[in-house]
Each structure stands twice: as C-alpha cells, then as structure tokens.
Coordinates of C-alpha atoms and ligand atoms in Angstrom, one line a residue:
M1 CA 0.0 -0.1 -0.1
K2 CA 1.6 3.4 -1.2
E3 CA -1.1 6.1 0.0
I4 CA -4.2 6.1 1.8
T5 CA -7.1 8.9 1.7
K6 CA -10.3 9.0 3.6
K7 CA -11.9 7.0 0.7
E8 CA -9.6 4.7 -1.0
V9 CA -6.2 3.1 -0.4
T10 CA -3.6 3.0 -3.7
L11 CA -1.4 0.0 -3.9
S12 CA 2.2 0.1 -4.8
E13 CA 2.9 -2.1 -7.4
N14 CA 0.4 -1.1 -10.2
N15 CA -1.2 2.0 -8.3
Q16 CA -4.9 0.0 -8.4
K17 CA -7.0 2.0 -6.2
I18 CA -9.3 0.2 -3.9
K19 CA -12.4 1.9 -2.1
F20 CA -13.4 0.7 1.3
D21 CA -16.3 0.9 3.9
Y22 CA -13.8 -0.1 6.5
L23 CA -10.2 0.4 6.7
I24 CA -8.0 -1.3 9.6
I25 CA -4.3 -0.1 9.3
A26 CA -2.1 -2.5 10.8
S27 CA 1.2 -1.5 9.2
G28 CA 3.3 -2.2 12.2
S29 CA 6.7 -0.9 12.8
S30 CA 10.2 -1.7 11.4
Y31 CA 13.2 -3.0 13.2
N32 CA 17.0 -2.8 12.3
S33 CA 18.1 -6.2 10.2
P34 CA 18.3 -9.1 11.0
F35 CA 15.6 -9.0 13.7
K36 CA 12.4 -8.2 11.7
E37 CA 12.3 -7.7 7.9
Q38 CA 10.0 -6.2 5.6
N39 CA 9.3 -7.6 1.8
I40 CA 11.5 -10.6 2.2
I41 CA 10.1 -14.1 1.1
N42 CA 11.0 -16.8 3.4
V43 CA 13.5 -18.6 1.7
S44 CA 15.7 -15.5 1.2
R45 CA 15.0 -14.7 4.9
A46 CA 16.7 -18.1 5.5
L47 CA 19.6 -17.4 3.5
Q48 CA 20.3 -14.0 5.3
L49 CA 19.6 -15.3 8.6
K50 CA 22.5 -18.0 7.8
K51 CA 24.6 -15.4 6.7
N52 CA 24.5 -13.6 10.3
Y53 CA 25.0 -16.8 11.8
N54 CA 28.3 -17.3 10.1
K55 CA 29.3 -13.6 11.0
L56 CA 28.5 -14.1 14.4
C57 CA 30.5 -17.4 14.7
L58 CA 33.5 -15.5 13.2
A59 CA 33.1 -12.3 15.4
K60 CA 35.2 -12.2 18.4
N61 CA 34.2 -8.7 19.5
I62 CA 30.3 -8.0 19.5
V63 CA 28.8 -4.5 20.2
I64 CA 25.2 -4.4 20.8
I65 CA 23.8 -1.0 20.6
G66 CA 20.8 -0.4 22.6
G67 CA 20.3 -1.9 26.1
G68 CA 16.4 -2.2 25.6
I69 CA 14.6 -5.8 25.9
V70 CA 15.9 -6.9 22.3
G71 CA 19.4 -5.8 23.2
V72 CA 19.4 -7.6 26.6
E73 CA 17.7 -10.4 25.3
L74 CA 20.3 -10.8 22.2
A75 CA 23.4 -10.4 24.5
S76 CA 22.0 -13.3 26.8
E77 CA 21.4 -15.7 23.7
I78 CA 25.0 -14.9 22.6
V79 CA 27.0 -15.1 25.7
E80 CA 25.1 -18.5 26.7
K81 CA 26.0 -19.9 23.3
Y82 CA 29.5 -18.8 22.7
K83 CA 31.6 -18.7 25.5
N84 CA 34.6 -16.9 24.2
K85 CA 33.3 -13.7 22.7
N86 CA 33.6 -10.1 23.8
I87 CA 30.2 -8.5 24.2
T88 CA 29.6 -5.1 25.0
I89 CA 26.2 -3.2 25.2
I90 CA 26.0 0.3 24.6
Q91 CA 23.0 2.0 26.6
K92 CA 21.8 5.2 26.1
S93 CA 20.4 5.8 29.6
D94 CA 21.7 4.9 33.1
K95 CA 20.0 1.4 33.5
L96 CA 19.0 -1.6 31.1
M97 CA 15.5 -1.7 29.7
E98 CA 14.6 1.4 31.3
R99 CA 10.7 1.4 31.0
N100 CA 10.5 -1.7 33.0
N101 CA 10.7 -2.2 36.9
Q102 CA 13.8 -1.3 38.7
K103 CA 14.3 -4.8 40.0
T104 CA 14.1 -6.2 36.5
A105 CA 17.0 -4.0 35.3
M106 CA 18.9 -4.8 38.2
Y107 CA 18.7 -8.9 38.1
A108 CA 20.0 -8.3 34.1
K109 CA 22.7 -6.2 35.2
K110 CA 23.8 -8.7 37.8
F111 CA 23.5 -11.7 35.1
F112 CA 25.7 -9.6 32.6
E113 CA 28.3 -9.0 35.4
K114 CA 28.7 -12.5 36.1
K115 CA 28.8 -13.6 32.4
K116 CA 31.4 -10.7 31.9
V117 CA 29.2 -8.8 29.3
K118 CA 30.5 -5.2 29.6
I119 CA 27.9 -2.5 29.6
I120 CA 28.5 1.2 29.2
Y121 CA 25.7 3.5 30.4
N122 CA 24.9 7.1 29.3
E123 CA 26.8 6.8 25.8
I124 CA 25.4 6.8 22.4
F125 CA 26.7 5.0 19.4
K126 CA 28.1 7.8 16.8
K127 CA 30.3 5.8 14.2
Y128 CA 31.8 2.6 13.3
I129 CA 35.1 3.4 11.7
N130 CA 38.5 0.7 11.3
K131 CA 36.4 -1.8 13.2
N132 CA 35.7 0.2 16.2
V133 CA 32.8 1.8 17.4
L134 CA 32.9 5.3 18.6
T135 CA 30.6 6.9 21.1
N136 CA 29.3 10.5 21.7
K137 CA 31.7 10.4 24.5
K138 CA 34.7 9.3 22.4
T139 CA 34.7 5.7 24.1
K140 CA 36.3 3.6 21.5
I141 CA 35.4 -0.3 21.3
K142 CA 36.7 -3.1 19.2
A143 CA 33.8 -4.5 17.3
D144 CA 33.8 -7.3 14.1
L145 CA 30.0 -7.2 14.5
I146 CA 27.5 -4.6 15.6
F147 CA 23.8 -5.4 16.2
L148 CA 21.4 -2.2 16.1
C149 CA 18.7 -2.8 18.9
T150 CA 17.8 0.8 19.0
G151 CA 14.0 0.2 18.8
I152 CA 11.1 0.6 16.3
T153 CA 10.5 3.0 13.7
S154 CA 6.4 3.4 12.6
N155 CA 5.6 2.0 9.0
S156 CA 3.3 5.0 8.3
S157 CA 4.9 6.5 5.0
F158 CA 1.5 6.0 3.1
M159 CA -0.1 8.4 5.2
K160 CA 2.2 11.3 4.6
K161 CA 0.7 12.6 1.3
S162 CA -3.1 13.0 2.4
M163 CA -3.2 12.1 6.0
S164 CA -0.4 13.3 7.7
N165 CA -2.6 15.2 10.2
F166 CA -3.3 11.8 11.9
L167 CA 0.3 11.4 12.4
N168 CA 2.1 12.5 15.9
E169 CA 5.8 13.6 15.9
R170 CA 6.9 10.0 16.0
N171 CA 4.8 9.1 12.8
Q172 CA 2.6 7.0 14.7
I173 CA -1.1 7.0 14.1
T174 CA -3.2 9.0 16.4
V175 CA -6.4 6.9 17.5
N176 CA -9.1 7.6 20.2
K177 CA -10.2 4.9 22.8
Y178 CA -12.2 3.1 20.5
L179 CA -9.3 2.8 18.1
Q180 CA -10.6 5.0 15.2
I181 CA -8.0 7.4 14.0
E182 CA -8.5 10.8 15.4
N183 CA -6.9 14.3 15.5
N184 CA -7.7 17.5 17.5
Q185 CA -10.4 18.4 14.6
E186 CA -11.9 15.3 13.4
T187 CA -12.8 11.4 14.0
I188 CA -13.0 9.1 11.0
N189 CA -15.4 6.5 12.1
N190 CA -14.5 3.9 9.5
I191 CA -10.8 3.9 9.7
F192 CA -9.3 2.1 12.7
A193 CA -5.6 1.5 13.4
A194 CA -4.3 -1.2 15.7
G195 CA -1.0 -2.8 16.7
D196 CA 2.8 -0.9 16.8
I197 CA 1.5 1.9 14.4
T198 CA -0.6 3.4 16.8
D199 CA 0.2 6.3 19.4
I200 CA -1.2 4.5 22.4
N201 CA 1.3 5.0 25.2
E202 CA 2.0 1.2 26.1
E203 CA 4.8 -1.3 25.4
K204 CA 4.6 -2.1 21.7
L205 CA 3.6 -6.1 22.2
A206 CA 2.3 -8.8 19.9
Q207 CA -0.3 -9.1 22.9
N208 CA -1.5 -5.7 22.7
A209 CA -1.9 -5.7 19.1
E210 CA -4.1 -9.0 19.1
K211 CA -6.3 -7.4 22.1
Q212 CA -6.8 -4.4 19.8
A213 CA -7.7 -6.3 16.9
S214 CA -10.6 -8.0 18.7
V215 CA -11.6 -4.5 20.1
I216 CA -11.8 -3.3 16.2
I217 CA -13.9 -6.3 14.9
K218 CA -16.6 -5.9 18.0
N219 CA -16.5 -2.0 16.9
M220 CA -16.9 -2.6 13.3
I221 CA -20.1 -5.0 14.1
S222 CA -21.3 -2.3 16.4
L223 CA -21.2 0.3 13.9
E224 CA -23.2 -1.8 11.6
N225 CA -25.9 -2.7 14.1
N226 CA -25.8 1.3 15.6
K227 CA -24.6 0.1 18.8
P228 CA -22.0 1.6 21.5
L229 CA -18.6 1.0 20.6
A230 CA -16.3 -0.8 22.9
K231 CA -13.1 0.6 24.7
Y232 CA -9.8 -0.7 24.1
N233 CA -8.1 -0.5 27.8
S234 CA -4.5 -0.4 28.0
K235 CA -3.3 -2.6 30.7
P236 CA 0.2 -3.9 32.0
R237 CA 0.6 -7.2 30.8
I238 CA 2.8 -10.0 32.0
M239 CA 6.1 -9.6 30.2
V240 CA 8.7 -12.7 30.0
I241 CA 12.5 -11.6 29.2
S242 CA 14.6 -14.5 28.4
L243 CA 18.2 -14.5 29.5
G244 CA 19.5 -17.3 27.6
R245 CA 17.6 -20.7 27.7
F246 CA 18.1 -21.2 31.5
N247 CA 17.4 -17.9 32.9
G248 CA 15.1 -15.2 32.6
I249 CA 12.7 -12.6 34.4
L250 CA 8.9 -12.4 34.8
Q251 CA 7.5 -9.1 35.4
Y252 CA 4.2 -8.0 36.1
K253 CA 3.5 -4.5 37.6
S254 CA 5.8 -4.4 40.4
F255 CA 5.8 -8.4 40.7
V256 CA 9.2 -9.8 39.3
L257 CA 10.0 -13.3 39.2
T258 CA 13.6 -14.4 38.1
G259 CA 15.5 -17.6 37.3
L260 CA 14.5 -21.0 35.6
I261 CA 10.5 -20.5 35.8
P262 CA 10.5 -17.5 33.5
A263 CA 13.0 -19.1 31.1
F264 CA 10.7 -22.0 30.9
L265 CA 7.7 -20.2 30.5
K266 CA 9.3 -18.3 27.7
T267 CA 10.2 -21.3 25.8
F268 CA 6.4 -22.4 26.2
V269 CA 4.9 -19.2 25.0
E270 CA 7.4 -19.3 22.1
F271 CA 6.5 -23.0 21.4
K272 CA 2.8 -22.5 21.7
T273 CA 2.7 -19.2 19.6
M274 CA 4.5 -20.9 16.8
V275 CA 2.0 -24.0 16.8
R276 CA -0.8 -21.5 16.7
Y277 CA 0.6 -19.8 13.5
K278 CA 1.4 -22.8 12.0
S279 CA -2.3 -23.9 12.3
Ligands
FAD1 C1 13.1 -9.0 18.2 C2 11.8 -8.4 19.0 C3 11.3 -9.6 19.6 C4 9.6 -9.4 20.3 N1 9.1 -10.3 21.2 C5 8.0 -9.9 21.4 C6 7.4 -10.8 22.6 O1 8.0 -11.7 23.1 N2 6.2 -10.6 23.0 C7 5.4 -9.8 22.5 O2 4.3 -9.7 22.7 N3 5.9 -8.8 21.4 C8 7.3 -9.1 20.8 N4 7.5 -8.0 20.1 C9 6.5 -7.2 19.6 C10 5.9 -7.8 18.4 O3 6.6 -8.3 17.3 C11 5.0 -6.2 18.0 O4 4.5 -5.7 18.9 C12 4.0 -7.1 16.9 O5 5.0 -7.7 15.8 C13 3.2 -5.9 16.3 O6 2.2 -6.4 15.2 P1 1.7 -5.7 14.3 O7 0.8 -6.2 13.5 O8 1.2 -4.2 14.7 O9 2.8 -5.0 13.4 P2 3.9 -5.9 12.6 O10 4.2 -7.4 13.3 O11 5.0 -5.2 12.2 O12 3.2 -6.3 11.2 C14 2.8 -5.2 10.3 C15 2.9 -5.7 8.8 O13 2.7 -4.9 7.9 C16 3.2 -4.8 6.8 N5 3.5 -3.5 6.1 C17 4.0 -2.3 6.7 N6 3.7 -1.5 5.8 C18 3.0 -1.7 4.9 C19 2.3 -1.2 3.8 N7 2.6 0.3 3.3 N8 1.5 -1.8 3.0 C20 1.1 -3.0 3.4 N9 1.7 -3.6 4.1 C21 2.4 -2.9 5.0 C22 4.5 -5.7 7.1 O14 5.5 -5.9 6.3 C23 4.3 -6.3 8.3 O15 3.9 -7.8 7.8 C24 9.1 -8.2 19.6 C25 9.2 -7.4 18.6 C26 10.7 -7.5 18.2 C27 11.3 -6.7 16.8

C-alpha cells in the first residue's frame, strides 16, 4: 500500500485504487535487520539468517547498541551459546530496559556482570570506523560485528501525502479509545488502527496488538448495528524476558520473578505461538 485517503487506498505495485467501507491499518513497525524484515520471502530470509549466523560465529568482539529488551535478550543468547566472545552493550540511559521495573533492570545487570558482558551506560553510538565503535563520549570499542537494537520505527509513509494530520511527531497514527483514527479536529469513524503503528502509550507488544484487533472487530460490528462502541483499555501485561535458555525475568506490574521458571515459561509461550501460527 502506497497511499491512503479517507475513501480509498492505492497499491504500490500497479497504482490500483481500492475503495473501502472500513479500513484497518495494521502496518506495524520496522526494526533493524536481522530482527524483523519487510518484503523478504521466507527462502531469502533463511539465507540472510544463515549469513548473519556465519558472521556471528566468526566475530570475536560484538557490540550491541541499545540495552532495551531486544538488546538484553540478544546479548544473553550470544553469551550463553558462545563462551569466548567479548560482548559490549552500549546503553543511552543509566539502566537497562529503562521502561521496566527497577528489579528487572538490576537482575539483568547482575546477570551480565557474572557473564562478563560489558555495559557502557549514558553513551550513544556515533560511528563505526576501522573496526571500532565510537560513542558520543569518544569511547572506542573494538567491534567485528554490531547489532543495532535501538527500537522500532513506524511504517506510516503511506499517510504522509493525504493523512499526515493523523500522525504524531513519532509518525505513529493517532487513535481514540475506540481505535478509530482521530486528531484534534476530527474522528474518522470507519478507519481503525491497531498494533505497533498506533500512538497508544504502552509497550509495543504482539499481546496488545491482538487485544486491539478484537476491539476493532467488535466495533465494526457495532457500527453496522448502531450499537455503542467498545473501548480499548491499555493494561500492564505479563512480560517474560529471556536471559538465554535457562534464565529469565517475569514481570507483572511491581511483581518480578527471576530464574529458571520464567525461562521455561518463555520457551513454552514461544512454542505455543509457533504452533498457533502454523495451524
Ligand atoms: C526482536 C523482537 C522481539 C519481540 N518479542 C515480543 C514478545 O516476546 N512478545 C510480544 O508480545 N511482542 C514482542 N515483540 C513485539 C511484536 O513483534 C510487535 O508488537 C507485533 O509484531 C506488532 O504487530 P503489528 O501487527 O502491529 O505489526 P507488525 O508485526 O510489524 O506487522 C505489520 C505488517 O504490515 C506490513 N506492512 C508495513 N507497511 C505496509 C504497507 N505500506 N502496506 C502493506 N503492508 C505493510 C509489514 O510488512 C508487516 O508484515 C517483539 C518485537 C521484536 C522486534
């Protein structure tokens, strides 16, 4: 999809225009390669993953830029599998996974200390030159391989031409509590948005995207039947962060459980999700 207006969408490939009664925008977000790819078919995705795997095997010095959940999980997986690599995480703020519970950040910090993963706090990646990473504070770190784990960017370029007034400063689509797109001037009743693309102030999770999808379906049926619309209530969700296969953190509001049980839970959830998608 290349462009949308209030009445139709235009496809990228052939400029075909499709009119709609209802439109649901679920274009999500992009993440730096190799974590989440756009427009890549499964066969080439497999080849690309293999290439990345080979690079990882060969690299001695690995730098992970970003100490959010993705950076933490990645560093943990690498340190568990490969014992002789120098791993450094560069984190912009003064703690890991800063939007999470303090106990969660502390547990991850101690885990990495034990595993001899170096964490550089309060510094920002500037450039990669002669196999060295340079930060804004002029720290120089040897790096054969870098992973960018600096968060998501919204896939909303198709809004730019005609609907940019429904985008916030982070290019997220602004929605009301019924998930209809809305700005200060107007609400578009028959256009909904869900998932990572929305401006809802919560952790961007598949769990939340699925709940929003159910609300949108209910609301489309309600609009057809002139019934009141359902609200999407953003709630804290149980989050399980893996620290390799045998360690992890389960977090729900202020409750934090660490160790083997969260690790097994994460494996179970991932397995269940894969089975669900396969069927
Ligand atoms: C490394 C990583 C680990 C994660 N782990 C977890 C986890 O453990 N638990 C959890 O709940 N969440 C997790 N998440 C978050 C989760 O992946 C997202 O919240 C979820 O995928 C959002 O779903 P979505 O449908 O909104 O967007 P997406 O999954 O991004 O899907 C959007 C789709 O729209 C397509 N698209 C984009 N632009 C266009 C366009 N112009 N026209 C047509 N199609 C378009 C894209 O190609 C994509 O297929 C993780 C994310 C990452 C990156």
